[in-house]
């Protein structure tokens, strides 16, 4: 257990997640100038971007060890990694939920939701394409949303969950569903080790 905590830098990851959530609550309302490729320009907040940090750090932590070696290990390491991601999402949601109840900021729910969305994406992609590809794909998602996630008539596209209003119930439910789906896949399937190789007949 100790070797796993050290290899994942779990303490740093937990602290970074908490600091990211707190920073998003404080300065997350700052708008970023992002070019829009399609539709109509909308608000792209700093909280929509920096909340990707916990997911990217989680991917980096889980990719530190040799995946092929861990797959053959007796202990289900990938399940521990899934539990770590759930813990990070829960911590972020708890902090932002408390901030929302206390009326600290209007974007509190969006901060927790976006953190869960990014972790859900990372959990879904990691077993399929591996951590080397998952990290850049997860990191580029907010930029894709900012550039192409707005509708021509206003409002965000359904798939651009991080752009939806903070008080959007459907977006929060979709984010939770994405996280749950990612956890389920990551729990049963270890991270991909690379491209699929076909045997010669």
PDB file of C-alpha atoms in Angstrom:
ATOM      1  CA  UNK A   1       0.000   0.000   0.000  1.00  0.00           C
ATOM      2  CA  UNK A   2       2.818   2.392   0.890  1.00  0.00           C
ATOM      3  CA  UNK A   3       4.584   1.806  -2.437  1.00  0.00           C
ATOM      4  CA  UNK A   4       1.330   2.533  -4.263  1.00  0.00           C
ATOM      5  CA  UNK A   5       0.786   5.796  -2.382  1.00  0.00           C
ATOM      6  CA  UNK A   6       4.343   6.871  -3.169  1.00  0.00           C
ATOM      7  CA  UNK A   7       4.242   5.855  -6.835  1.00  0.00           C
ATOM      8  CA  UNK A   8       1.005   7.795  -7.314  1.00  0.00           C
ATOM      9  CA  UNK A   9       2.190  10.768  -5.239  1.00  0.00           C
ATOM     10  CA  UNK A  10      -1.216  10.526  -3.570  1.00  0.00           C
ATOM     11  CA  UNK A  11      -0.539  13.200  -0.955  1.00  0.00           C
ATOM     12  CA  UNK A  12       0.496  15.739  -3.595  1.00  0.00           C
ATOM     13  CA  UNK A  13      -2.482  14.781  -5.738  1.00  0.00           C
ATOM     14  CA  UNK A  14      -4.985  15.242  -2.916  1.00  0.00           C
ATOM     15  CA  UNK A  15      -3.519  18.600  -1.871  1.00  0.00           C
ATOM     16  CA  UNK A  16      -3.415  19.768  -5.502  1.00  0.00           C
ATOM     17  CA  UNK A  17      -7.070  18.836  -5.985  1.00  0.00           C
ATOM     18  CA  UNK A  18      -8.133  20.732  -2.882  1.00  0.00           C
ATOM     19  CA  UNK A  19      -6.070  23.794  -3.832  1.00  0.00           C
ATOM     20  CA  UNK A  20      -7.433  23.712  -7.388  1.00  0.00           C
ATOM     21  CA  UNK A  21     -10.999  23.628  -6.086  1.00  0.00           C
ATOM     22  CA  UNK A  22     -10.342  26.495  -3.679  1.00  0.00           C
ATOM     23  CA  UNK A  23      -8.574  28.553  -6.343  1.00  0.00           C
ATOM     24  CA  UNK A  24     -11.437  27.958  -8.760  1.00  0.00           C
ATOM     25  CA  UNK A  25     -13.913  29.184  -6.176  1.00  0.00           C
ATOM     26  CA  UNK A  26     -11.905  32.365  -5.611  1.00  0.00           C
ATOM     27  CA  UNK A  27     -10.786  33.351  -9.116  1.00  0.00           C
ATOM     28  CA  UNK A  28     -12.863  31.046 -11.309  1.00  0.00           C
ATOM     29  CA  UNK A  29     -15.172  33.845 -12.479  1.00  0.00           C
ATOM     30  CA  UNK A  30     -12.406  35.416 -14.560  1.00  0.00           C
ATOM     31  CA  UNK A  31     -13.290  35.208 -18.263  1.00  0.00           C
ATOM     32  CA  UNK A  32     -10.722  33.951 -20.778  1.00  0.00           C
ATOM     33  CA  UNK A  33     -10.544  35.190 -24.393  1.00  0.00           C
ATOM     34  CA  UNK A  34     -10.859  32.002 -26.461  1.00  0.00           C
ATOM     35  CA  UNK A  35     -11.549  32.104 -30.237  1.00  0.00           C
ATOM     36  CA  UNK A  36     -14.859  30.507 -31.223  1.00  0.00           C
ATOM     37  CA  UNK A  37     -14.837  28.292 -34.325  1.00  0.00           C
ATOM     38  CA  UNK A  38     -18.551  27.604 -34.517  1.00  0.00           C
ATOM     39  CA  UNK A  39     -21.771  28.947 -33.078  1.00  0.00           C
ATOM     40  CA  UNK A  40     -21.962  32.018 -30.889  1.00  0.00           C
ATOM     41  CA  UNK A  41     -19.353  33.195 -28.407  1.00  0.00           C
ATOM     42  CA  UNK A  42     -20.144  32.599 -24.762  1.00  0.00           C
ATOM     43  CA  UNK A  43     -18.413  32.940 -21.426  1.00  0.00           C
ATOM     44  CA  UNK A  44     -15.385  30.711 -20.937  1.00  0.00           C
ATOM     45  CA  UNK A  45     -14.344  30.993 -17.328  1.00  0.00           C
ATOM     46  CA  UNK A  46     -11.015  30.247 -15.726  1.00  0.00           C
ATOM     47  CA  UNK A  47     -12.823  27.633 -13.620  1.00  0.00           C
ATOM     48  CA  UNK A  48     -13.693  25.776 -16.837  1.00  0.00           C
ATOM     49  CA  UNK A  49      -9.992  25.364 -17.572  1.00  0.00           C
ATOM     50  CA  UNK A  50      -8.056  24.931 -14.335  1.00  0.00           C
ATOM     51  CA  UNK A  51     -10.410  22.257 -12.988  1.00  0.00           C
ATOM     52  CA  UNK A  52      -8.809  19.878 -15.516  1.00  0.00           C
ATOM     53  CA  UNK A  53      -5.653  19.848 -13.358  1.00  0.00           C
ATOM     54  CA  UNK A  54      -6.716  17.047 -10.923  1.00  0.00           C
ATOM     55  CA  UNK A  55      -7.529  14.721 -13.830  1.00  0.00           C
ATOM     56  CA  UNK A  56      -4.219  15.390 -15.586  1.00  0.00           C
ATOM     57  CA  UNK A  57      -2.281  14.890 -12.347  1.00  0.00           C
ATOM     58  CA  UNK A  58      -4.187  11.647 -11.703  1.00  0.00           C
ATOM     59  CA  UNK A  59      -3.268  10.391 -15.174  1.00  0.00           C
ATOM     60  CA  UNK A  60       0.368  11.330 -14.577  1.00  0.00           C
ATOM     61  CA  UNK A  61       0.385   9.556 -11.228  1.00  0.00           C
ATOM     62  CA  UNK A  62      -1.172   6.356 -12.498  1.00  0.00           C
ATOM     63  CA  UNK A  63       1.165   6.303 -15.486  1.00  0.00           C
ATOM     64  CA  UNK A  64       4.361   6.507 -13.439  1.00  0.00           C
ATOM     65  CA  UNK A  65       4.774   2.761 -13.008  1.00  0.00           C
ATOM     66  CA  UNK A  66       5.103   0.174 -15.748  1.00  0.00           C
ATOM     67  CA  UNK A  67       1.523  -0.692 -16.661  1.00  0.00           C
ATOM     68  CA  UNK A  68       2.386  -4.097 -18.104  1.00  0.00           C
ATOM     69  CA  UNK A  69       4.062  -5.048 -14.814  1.00  0.00           C
ATOM     70  CA  UNK A  70       1.142  -3.881 -12.699  1.00  0.00           C
ATOM     71  CA  UNK A  71      -1.354  -5.825 -14.821  1.00  0.00           C
ATOM     72  CA  UNK A  72       0.379  -9.074 -13.834  1.00  0.00           C
ATOM     73  CA  UNK A  73       0.519  -8.126 -10.160  1.00  0.00           C
ATOM     74  CA  UNK A  74      -1.596  -9.986  -7.628  1.00  0.00           C
ATOM     75  CA  UNK A  75      -3.035  -6.795  -6.193  1.00  0.00           C
ATOM     76  CA  UNK A  76      -5.678  -5.011  -8.315  1.00  0.00           C
ATOM     77  CA  UNK A  77      -3.719  -1.772  -8.642  1.00  0.00           C
ATOM     78  CA  UNK A  78      -6.028  -0.272 -11.270  1.00  0.00           C
ATOM     79  CA  UNK A  79      -8.913  -0.609  -8.827  1.00  0.00           C
ATOM     80  CA  UNK A  80      -6.966   1.360  -6.242  1.00  0.00           C
ATOM     81  CA  UNK A  81      -6.379   4.010  -8.899  1.00  0.00           C
ATOM     82  CA  UNK A  82     -10.113   4.122  -9.567  1.00  0.00           C
ATOM     83  CA  UNK A  83     -10.812   4.550  -5.860  1.00  0.00           C
ATOM     84  CA  UNK A  84      -8.283   7.398  -5.763  1.00  0.00           C
ATOM     85  CA  UNK A  85     -10.090   9.170  -8.605  1.00  0.00           C
ATOM     86  CA  UNK A  86     -13.417   8.723  -6.827  1.00  0.00           C
ATOM     87  CA  UNK A  87     -11.880  10.206  -3.692  1.00  0.00           C
ATOM     88  CA  UNK A  88     -10.590  13.223  -5.594  1.00  0.00           C
ATOM     89  CA  UNK A  89     -13.963  13.859  -7.218  1.00  0.00           C
ATOM     90  CA  UNK A  90     -15.737  13.438  -3.883  1.00  0.00           C
ATOM     91  CA  UNK A  91     -13.373  15.879  -2.171  1.00  0.00           C
ATOM     92  CA  UNK A  92     -13.876  18.490  -4.896  1.00  0.00           C
ATOM     93  CA  UNK A  93     -17.653  18.044  -4.850  1.00  0.00           C
ATOM     94  CA  UNK A  94     -17.750  18.258  -1.046  1.00  0.00           C
ATOM     95  CA  UNK A  95     -15.780  21.524  -0.959  1.00  0.00           C
ATOM     96  CA  UNK A  96     -17.755  23.134  -3.762  1.00  0.00           C
ATOM     97  CA  UNK A  97     -21.048  21.852  -2.371  1.00  0.00           C
ATOM     98  CA  UNK A  98     -20.263  23.458   0.972  1.00  0.00           C
ATOM     99  CA  UNK A  99     -19.285  26.681  -0.783  1.00  0.00           C
ATOM    100  CA  UNK A 100     -22.592  26.622  -2.649  1.00  0.00           C
ATOM    101  CA  UNK A 101     -24.610  26.116   0.536  1.00  0.00           C
ATOM    102  CA  UNK A 102     -22.745  28.973   2.217  1.00  0.00           C
ATOM    103  CA  UNK A 103     -23.328  31.180  -0.833  1.00  0.00           C
ATOM    104  CA  UNK A 104     -19.592  31.751  -1.275  1.00  0.00           C
ATOM    105  CA  UNK A 105     -19.707  31.969  -5.069  1.00  0.00           C
ATOM    106  CA  UNK A 106     -22.198  31.396  -7.856  1.00  0.00           C
ATOM    107  CA  UNK A 107     -19.938  29.011  -9.758  1.00  0.00           C
ATOM    108  CA  UNK A 108     -19.365  26.576  -6.894  1.00  0.00           C
ATOM    109  CA  UNK A 109     -21.497  23.782  -8.379  1.00  0.00           C
ATOM    110  CA  UNK A 110     -19.819  24.219 -11.778  1.00  0.00           C
ATOM    111  CA  UNK A 111     -16.368  23.816 -10.213  1.00  0.00           C
ATOM    112  CA  UNK A 112     -17.295  20.480  -8.632  1.00  0.00           C
ATOM    113  CA  UNK A 113     -19.148  19.330 -11.741  1.00  0.00           C
ATOM    114  CA  UNK A 114     -16.272  20.167 -14.068  1.00  0.00           C
ATOM    115  CA  UNK A 115     -13.751  18.386 -11.867  1.00  0.00           C
ATOM    116  CA  UNK A 116     -15.956  15.278 -11.965  1.00  0.00           C
ATOM    117  CA  UNK A 117     -16.361  15.579 -15.757  1.00  0.00           C
ATOM    118  CA  UNK A 118     -12.621  15.696 -16.376  1.00  0.00           C
ATOM    119  CA  UNK A 119     -11.961  12.776 -14.041  1.00  0.00           C
ATOM    120  CA  UNK A 120     -14.745  10.841 -15.765  1.00  0.00           C
ATOM    121  CA  UNK A 121     -13.143  11.454 -19.162  1.00  0.00           C
ATOM    122  CA  UNK A 122      -9.748  10.339 -17.856  1.00  0.00           C
ATOM    123  CA  UNK A 123     -11.234   7.196 -16.302  1.00  0.00           C
ATOM    124  CA  UNK A 124     -12.992   6.313 -19.555  1.00  0.00           C
ATOM    125  CA  UNK A 125     -10.018   6.900 -21.833  1.00  0.00           C
ATOM    126  CA  UNK A 126      -7.233   5.385 -19.732  1.00  0.00           C
ATOM    127  CA  UNK A 127      -8.364   1.739 -20.096  1.00  0.00           C
ATOM    128  CA  UNK A 128      -8.874   2.242 -23.833  1.00  0.00           C
ATOM    129  CA  UNK A 129      -5.878   4.244 -25.068  1.00  0.00           C
ATOM    130  CA  UNK A 130      -3.481   4.358 -22.100  1.00  0.00           C
ATOM    131  CA  UNK A 131      -2.150   7.272 -20.072  1.00  0.00           C
ATOM    132  CA  UNK A 132       0.157   8.685 -22.763  1.00  0.00           C
ATOM    133  CA  UNK A 133      -2.785   9.535 -25.023  1.00  0.00           C
ATOM    134  CA  UNK A 134      -5.352  10.104 -22.277  1.00  0.00           C
ATOM    135  CA  UNK A 135      -3.469  13.050 -20.751  1.00  0.00           C
ATOM    136  CA  UNK A 136      -3.390  15.288 -23.862  1.00  0.00           C
ATOM    137  CA  UNK A 137      -6.925  14.312 -24.883  1.00  0.00           C
ATOM    138  CA  UNK A 138      -8.266  15.258 -21.457  1.00  0.00           C
ATOM    139  CA  UNK A 139      -6.238  18.463 -21.356  1.00  0.00           C
ATOM    140  CA  UNK A 140      -7.445  19.604 -24.783  1.00  0.00           C
ATOM    141  CA  UNK A 141     -11.131  18.945 -24.055  1.00  0.00           C
ATOM    142  CA  UNK A 142     -11.811  22.350 -22.432  1.00  0.00           C
ATOM    143  CA  UNK A 143     -10.258  24.132 -25.415  1.00  0.00           C
ATOM    144  CA  UNK A 144     -12.425  22.136 -27.814  1.00  0.00           C
ATOM    145  CA  UNK A 145     -15.469  23.069 -25.744  1.00  0.00           C
ATOM    146  CA  UNK A 146     -14.497  26.741 -25.743  1.00  0.00           C
ATOM    147  CA  UNK A 147     -13.928  26.798 -29.502  1.00  0.00           C
ATOM    148  CA  UNK A 148     -16.813  24.648 -30.721  1.00  0.00           C
ATOM    149  CA  UNK A 149     -19.127  24.082 -27.761  1.00  0.00           C
ATOM    150  CA  UNK A 150     -21.464  27.031 -28.236  1.00  0.00           C
ATOM    151  CA  UNK A 151     -24.714  26.947 -30.189  1.00  0.00           C
ATOM    152  CA  UNK A 152     -25.508  29.492 -32.877  1.00  0.00           C
ATOM    153  CA  UNK A 153     -28.627  30.548 -31.001  1.00  0.00           C
ATOM    154  CA  UNK A 154     -26.824  30.831 -27.684  1.00  0.00           C
ATOM    155  CA  UNK A 155     -26.172  28.348 -24.919  1.00  0.00           C
ATOM    156  CA  UNK A 156     -23.824  25.379 -24.779  1.00  0.00           C
ATOM    157  CA  UNK A 157     -23.971  22.190 -26.805  1.00  0.00           C
ATOM    158  CA  UNK A 158     -25.193  19.149 -24.817  1.00  0.00           C
ATOM    159  CA  UNK A 159     -21.768  17.457 -25.021  1.00  0.00           C
ATOM    160  CA  UNK A 160     -19.906  20.541 -23.738  1.00  0.00           C
ATOM    161  CA  UNK A 161     -20.816  19.889 -20.110  1.00  0.00           C
ATOM    162  CA  UNK A 162     -18.246  22.260 -18.634  1.00  0.00           C
ATOM    163  CA  UNK A 163     -19.856  25.247 -20.392  1.00  0.00           C
ATOM    164  CA  UNK A 164     -23.355  24.774 -19.005  1.00  0.00           C
ATOM    165  CA  UNK A 165     -24.724  27.107 -16.358  1.00  0.00           C
ATOM    166  CA  UNK A 166     -23.594  26.368 -12.789  1.00  0.00           C
ATOM    167  CA  UNK A 167     -27.195  25.700 -11.725  1.00  0.00           C
ATOM    168  CA  UNK A 168     -27.910  23.300 -14.607  1.00  0.00           C
ATOM    169  CA  UNK A 169     -29.347  20.121 -13.115  1.00  0.00           C
ATOM    170  CA  UNK A 170     -29.072  18.072 -16.347  1.00  0.00           C
ATOM    171  CA  UNK A 171     -25.394  19.026 -16.734  1.00  0.00           C
ATOM    172  CA  UNK A 172     -24.668  18.019 -13.132  1.00  0.00           C
ATOM    173  CA  UNK A 173     -26.487  14.715 -13.625  1.00  0.00           C
ATOM    174  CA  UNK A 174     -24.636  14.081 -16.900  1.00  0.00           C
ATOM    175  CA  UNK A 175     -21.319  14.835 -15.201  1.00  0.00           C
ATOM    176  CA  UNK A 176     -22.125  12.379 -12.406  1.00  0.00           C
ATOM    177  CA  UNK A 177     -23.159   9.759 -14.973  1.00  0.00           C
ATOM    178  CA  UNK A 178     -19.911  10.284 -16.903  1.00  0.00           C
ATOM    179  CA  UNK A 179     -17.885   9.857 -13.722  1.00  0.00           C
ATOM    180  CA  UNK A 180     -19.825   6.700 -12.800  1.00  0.00           C
ATOM    181  CA  UNK A 181     -19.311   5.219 -16.263  1.00  0.00           C
ATOM    182  CA  UNK A 182     -15.610   5.989 -16.119  1.00  0.00           C
ATOM    183  CA  UNK A 183     -15.298   4.419 -12.679  1.00  0.00           C
ATOM    184  CA  UNK A 184     -17.099   1.265 -13.833  1.00  0.00           C
ATOM    185  CA  UNK A 185     -14.854   0.811 -16.872  1.00  0.00           C
ATOM    186  CA  UNK A 186     -11.662   1.670 -15.013  1.00  0.00           C
ATOM    187  CA  UNK A 187     -12.583  -0.737 -12.211  1.00  0.00           C
ATOM    188  CA  UNK A 188     -13.013  -3.758 -14.480  1.00  0.00           C
ATOM    189  CA  UNK A 189     -10.391  -2.992 -17.143  1.00  0.00           C
ATOM    190  CA  UNK A 190      -6.721  -2.148 -16.476  1.00  0.00           C
ATOM    191  CA  UNK A 191      -5.084   0.748 -18.332  1.00  0.00           C
ATOM    192  CA  UNK A 192      -4.162   0.089 -21.943  1.00  0.00           C
ATOM    193  CA  UNK A 193      -0.462  -0.611 -22.480  1.00  0.00           C
ATOM    194  CA  UNK A 194      -0.253   0.593 -26.084  1.00  0.00           C
ATOM    195  CA  UNK A 195      -1.541  -0.125 -29.571  1.00  0.00           C
ATOM    196  CA  UNK A 196      -3.405  -3.350 -30.237  1.00  0.00           C
ATOM    197  CA  UNK A 197      -1.163  -6.037 -31.681  1.00  0.00           C
ATOM    198  CA  UNK A 198      -2.520  -8.770 -33.904  1.00  0.00           C
ATOM    199  CA  UNK A 199      -1.072 -12.236 -33.873  1.00  0.00           C
ATOM    200  CA  UNK A 200       0.238 -13.697 -37.074  1.00  0.00           C
ATOM    201  CA  UNK A 201      -1.570 -16.789 -38.209  1.00  0.00           C
TER     202      UNK A 201
END
